[in-house]
Amino acid sequence: MLGRIPILDLAPQQPDDLWPAKAFDGEVVPFSATVFKEGHDVIDAAVVLTAPSGRVVRRPMVQVNPGLGRWTASVQVDEVGPWTWHVDAWLDDWGTWLHDAGIKIPAGIDVELMLEEGARLLERAAEDETRGADAPALFRDTAGALRDAATDPATRWSIVTEGRVADAIALAPIASLLTSGPTRTLRVERQRSGYGAWYEFFPRSEGAVRHDDGSWTSGTFRTAALRLPAIAEMGFDVVYIPPVNPIGRTNRKGPNNTLTAGPNDPGSPYGIGSEAGGHDAIHPDLGTEEDFAAFIEAAKRLNLEIALDIALQASPDHPWVQQHPEFFTTLADGSIAYAENPPKKYQDIYPLNFDNDPEGSYTEMRRVFQVWIDRGIRIFRIDNPHTKPLGFWERLIHDVNAAHPDVIFLAEAFTRPPMMRGLAKVGFQQSYTYYTWRNTKQDLTDYLVELSQETADYMRPNFFVNTHDILTPYLQFGGTAAYKIRAAIAATSVPTWGVYSGFELVENVARPGSEENIDNEKYEYRPRDWAKAAMLGTTLAPYLARLNGIRRNHPALGQLRNIHFHWTESDDVLAYSKHLDAEFTGTGSPDTIIVVANLDPHGARETVVHLDLTAIGRLPGSTFAVRDLVTGARWEWGSDDFVRLDPYAEPVHILAVEDR
């Protein structure tokens, strides 16, 4: 199992190594291994990758913790598909000799013996035909000089430590005991699987009109398309829409989740299925297949992608209830079990049972996804995937991606960590997270360290600041400042983030006793007056546009693993940086962003930020210019910097480090 030099603890890989680790196109991936050998010989290592095209990439590794033998190298993956990689390790014969000779020769111990061993190593290198044309002669001449007893040892020793010889050997080490470690696979997916800004809205609300008699005319795909330019202007990449299927009548929910719906209530889009069809059908009020295609095309013209919500559940009126009763759980009294999440009850929804007919239910679900793929959808937001068997998702995602490798699945699973992580492991490209409930400095720090380090090989977080189901107390009672704080941290701490429509209007009134908006859009039409908010200056749309513009202009924010936290003297002030070396930015210059956020939306905070300058590519003790990308203000910063953040002005600094 082991080669001559042990190569262990490889990363990236999943904890159980049952599925490949994941990365996205353009991601800077740290490859690492524990490499060691008995004795005190000098060893070296490199990571060797083979891209899907067959191109081989070789990068030298550096030992980041000599005592623990941990070696690492960062590589920016730039092809979509499966990459294979392994670590090569070898005994650095020349480095070992230099170490030993550097001790013995100055001390007068075994001087001629050490010089002879050096000469023989150079002669061995001269026989290597892969070296440059000038190298053999240089090595032979140097070997002869080492044996020249007429020259004092110090002079002979200086010959091998001067530039020409060292440079020639650096091109290819004088090595032995070459060992290749085990091969691992890295699945690299398209960039949107790991980077992007999401915006959720309900198409039926856009353009919806209420009449004098209380009846409504629903918004359609055609009227919803009119909202897309404003979303694009805010800099979003993905437009996520809830299910667009027909909605059942039986047990339909009314406003604010009441049990009785009136004749004008549209019902929850998650109560899927009626006489008009099931999961493969389009709600007649929204339009036709042609209207849906026009909506998709309108988004494409604006460089937006549409993400569709798929909820694998059914209303009592769904065609499956009659055609496939085996898809459901039948109770002792002959009734079908409706969905429950105690104390919540969802009388308008029948959950699916995947164990009664595993193959039949799988075949039907796979067909449903293909219908929407054929209609142009390449991103699916999956509602409550944690209530379905993990093996079902493993099979379905594998089958879909085998035929359509550009399809992305987002897991909406606010559940226990083992299931949340398990969904990511088996293939979900993105995951909702606990971010909405992480509000303190310690909670945010711990959680972002977990996501950027512990689970980054397989789990990609999508930091939604709110959803149609979630309006946290922090947003309910924090005012506009709370909305800015949460958006700024989400947009800069992870590569993928999102908002639910109405966030920019600071819609912060919750249904009493709940953490969701009152007059919830799940149960009723909710047209918004965007133009009025813009005229009154009460919209955060310009702020969201600024955040997304900052993200696009700063590649450091497009990475997950490069976040570094810095100490502040206030428990209410969070500070972190994101740094990307010049070789990875595409501009030839490094990119560094420093974020300092006041987490208290109610009061100003003053503190000192103590920066670890090495984490941002600066020398200890150095100073540099920073520019606030929100306000345009500039300061001179160093290792210890005073800040004052007022939530009634700007609660967050987003600072770009600039060269003078």
PDB file of C-alpha atoms in Angstrom, residues 299-391:
ATOM      1  CA  ALA A 299     -33.314  36.124 -19.113  1.00  0.00           C
ATOM      2  CA  LYS A 300     -30.576  34.848 -21.447  1.00  0.00           C
ATOM      3  CA  ARG A 301     -30.472  38.168 -23.274  1.00  0.00           C
ATOM      4  CA  LEU A 302     -29.668  39.798 -19.932  1.00  0.00           C
ATOM      5  CA  ASN A 303     -27.043  37.157 -19.047  1.00  0.00           C
ATOM      6  CA  LEU A 304     -29.342  35.749 -16.375  1.00  0.00           C
ATOM      7  CA  GLU A 305     -30.022  32.088 -15.689  1.00  0.00           C
ATOM      8  CA  ILE A 306     -33.359  30.848 -14.429  1.00  0.00           C
ATOM      9  CA  ALA A 307     -33.294  28.444 -11.480  1.00  0.00           C
ATOM     10  CA  LEU A 308     -36.498  26.462 -11.035  1.00  0.00           C
ATOM     11  CA  ASP A 309     -37.795  25.157  -7.732  1.00  0.00           C
ATOM     12  CA  ILE A 310     -38.691  21.469  -7.784  1.00  0.00           C
ATOM     13  CA  ALA A 311     -40.726  20.218  -4.816  1.00  0.00           C
ATOM     14  CA  LEU A 312     -41.231  16.456  -4.918  1.00  0.00           C
ATOM     15  CA  GLN A 313     -44.588  16.366  -3.168  1.00  0.00           C
ATOM     16  CA  ALA A 314     -48.192  16.540  -4.280  1.00  0.00           C
ATOM     17  CA  SER A 315     -51.503  18.158  -3.507  1.00  0.00           C
ATOM     18  CA  PRO A 316     -54.484  15.852  -2.942  1.00  0.00           C
ATOM     19  CA  ASP A 317     -55.584  16.782  -6.484  1.00  0.00           C
ATOM     20  CA  HIS A 318     -52.359  15.699  -8.192  1.00  0.00           C
ATOM     21  CA  PRO A 319     -52.784  13.158 -11.018  1.00  0.00           C
ATOM     22  CA  TRP A 320     -50.329  10.885  -9.179  1.00  0.00           C
ATOM     23  CA  VAL A 321     -52.858  10.356  -6.382  1.00  0.00           C
ATOM     24  CA  GLN A 322     -55.113   8.463  -8.785  1.00  0.00           C
ATOM     25  CA  GLN A 323     -52.516   7.128 -11.207  1.00  0.00           C
ATOM     26  CA  HIS A 324     -49.798   6.138  -8.718  1.00  0.00           C
ATOM     27  CA  PRO A 325     -51.225   5.682  -5.207  1.00  0.00           C
ATOM     28  CA  GLU A 326     -48.125   3.603  -4.453  1.00  0.00           C
ATOM     29  CA  PHE A 327     -46.125   6.882  -4.462  1.00  0.00           C
ATOM     30  CA  PHE A 328     -47.742   7.838  -1.140  1.00  0.00           C
ATOM     31  CA  THR A 329     -48.166   6.520   2.402  1.00  0.00           C
ATOM     32  CA  THR A 330     -51.607   5.085   3.118  1.00  0.00           C
ATOM     33  CA  LEU A 331     -52.743   5.179   6.747  1.00  0.00           C
ATOM     34  CA  ALA A 332     -54.727   2.511   8.584  1.00  0.00           C
ATOM     35  CA  ASP A 333     -58.005   4.287   7.856  1.00  0.00           C
ATOM     36  CA  GLY A 334     -57.298   4.286   4.131  1.00  0.00           C
ATOM     37  CA  SER A 335     -56.428   7.978   3.926  1.00  0.00           C
ATOM     38  CA  ILE A 336     -53.170   9.327   2.537  1.00  0.00           C
ATOM     39  CA  ALA A 337     -50.780  10.897   5.053  1.00  0.00           C
ATOM     40  CA  TYR A 338     -50.254  14.616   4.614  1.00  0.00           C
ATOM     41  CA  ALA A 339     -46.991  16.402   5.399  1.00  0.00           C
ATOM     42  CA  GLU A 340     -46.113  17.288   8.966  1.00  0.00           C
ATOM     43  CA  ASN A 341     -43.145  18.898  10.631  1.00  0.00           C
ATOM     44  CA  PRO A 342     -44.487  19.124  14.191  1.00  0.00           C
ATOM     45  CA  PRO A 343     -45.934  21.407  15.247  1.00  0.00           C
ATOM     46  CA  LYS A 344     -46.430  22.510  11.625  1.00  0.00           C
ATOM     47  CA  LYS A 345     -49.019  20.706   9.493  1.00  0.00           C
ATOM     48  CA  TYR A 346     -49.342  20.927   5.728  1.00  0.00           C
ATOM     49  CA  GLN A 347     -52.790  19.570   4.945  1.00  0.00           C
ATOM     50  CA  ASP A 348     -52.467  20.709   1.322  1.00  0.00           C
ATOM     51  CA  ILE A 349     -49.420  18.504   0.666  1.00  0.00           C
ATOM     52  CA  TYR A 350     -48.927  14.756   0.398  1.00  0.00           C
ATOM     53  CA  PRO A 351     -45.271  13.712   0.840  1.00  0.00           C
ATOM     54  CA  LEU A 352     -43.942  11.026  -1.460  1.00  0.00           C
ATOM     55  CA  ASN A 353     -42.985   7.559  -0.244  1.00  0.00           C
ATOM     56  CA  PHE A 354     -39.953   6.338  -2.156  1.00  0.00           C
ATOM     57  CA  ASP A 355     -39.911   2.883  -0.548  1.00  0.00           C
ATOM     58  CA  ASN A 356     -43.215   1.475  -1.827  1.00  0.00           C
ATOM     59  CA  ASP A 357     -42.035   1.421  -5.442  1.00  0.00           C
ATOM     60  CA  PRO A 358     -38.421   2.623  -5.551  1.00  0.00           C
ATOM     61  CA  GLU A 359     -37.861   1.965  -9.244  1.00  0.00           C
ATOM     62  CA  GLY A 360     -41.218   3.296 -10.393  1.00  0.00           C
ATOM     63  CA  SER A 361     -40.984   6.472  -8.352  1.00  0.00           C
ATOM     64  CA  TYR A 362     -37.408   7.044  -9.465  1.00  0.00           C
ATOM     65  CA  THR A 363     -38.319   6.646 -13.137  1.00  0.00           C
ATOM     66  CA  GLU A 364     -41.141   9.162 -12.836  1.00  0.00           C
ATOM     67  CA  MET A 365     -39.030  11.723 -10.966  1.00  0.00           C
ATOM     68  CA  ARG A 366     -36.222  11.404 -13.481  1.00  0.00           C
ATOM     69  CA  ARG A 367     -38.760  12.005 -16.253  1.00  0.00           C
ATOM     70  CA  VAL A 368     -39.996  15.174 -14.540  1.00  0.00           C
ATOM     71  CA  PHE A 369     -36.496  16.635 -14.360  1.00  0.00           C
ATOM     72  CA  GLN A 370     -35.895  15.819 -18.000  1.00  0.00           C
ATOM     73  CA  VAL A 371     -39.061  17.675 -18.999  1.00  0.00           C
ATOM     74  CA  TRP A 372     -37.716  20.876 -17.456  1.00  0.00           C
ATOM     75  CA  ILE A 373     -34.207  20.316 -18.771  1.00  0.00           C
ATOM     76  CA  ASP A 374     -35.699  20.042 -22.239  1.00  0.00           C
ATOM     77  CA  ARG A 375     -37.469  23.349 -21.587  1.00  0.00           C
ATOM     78  CA  GLY A 376     -34.137  25.043 -20.948  1.00  0.00           C
ATOM     79  CA  ILE A 377     -33.642  24.814 -17.177  1.00  0.00           C
ATOM     80  CA  ARG A 378     -30.079  24.103 -16.053  1.00  0.00           C
ATOM     81  CA  ILE A 379     -30.345  25.039 -12.364  1.00  0.00           C
ATOM     82  CA  PHE A 380     -32.731  23.373  -9.924  1.00  0.00           C
ATOM     83  CA  ARG A 381     -33.453  24.522  -6.382  1.00  0.00           C
ATOM     84  CA  ILE A 382     -34.674  21.416  -4.586  1.00  0.00           C
ATOM     85  CA  ASP A 383     -37.261  21.957  -1.864  1.00  0.00           C
ATOM     86  CA  ASN A 384     -36.703  19.886   1.292  1.00  0.00           C
ATOM     87  CA  PRO A 385     -34.384  17.256  -0.215  1.00  0.00           C
ATOM     88  CA  HIS A 386     -33.630  15.992   3.301  1.00  0.00           C
ATOM     89  CA  THR A 387     -37.099  14.405   3.409  1.00  0.00           C
ATOM     90  CA  LYS A 388     -36.179  12.045   0.571  1.00  0.00           C
ATOM     91  CA  PRO A 389     -33.725   9.110   0.633  1.00  0.00           C
ATOM     92  CA  LEU A 390     -30.107  10.104   0.198  1.00  0.00           C
ATOM     93  CA  GLY A 391     -29.579   7.220  -2.225  1.00  0.00           C
TER      94      GLY A 391
END
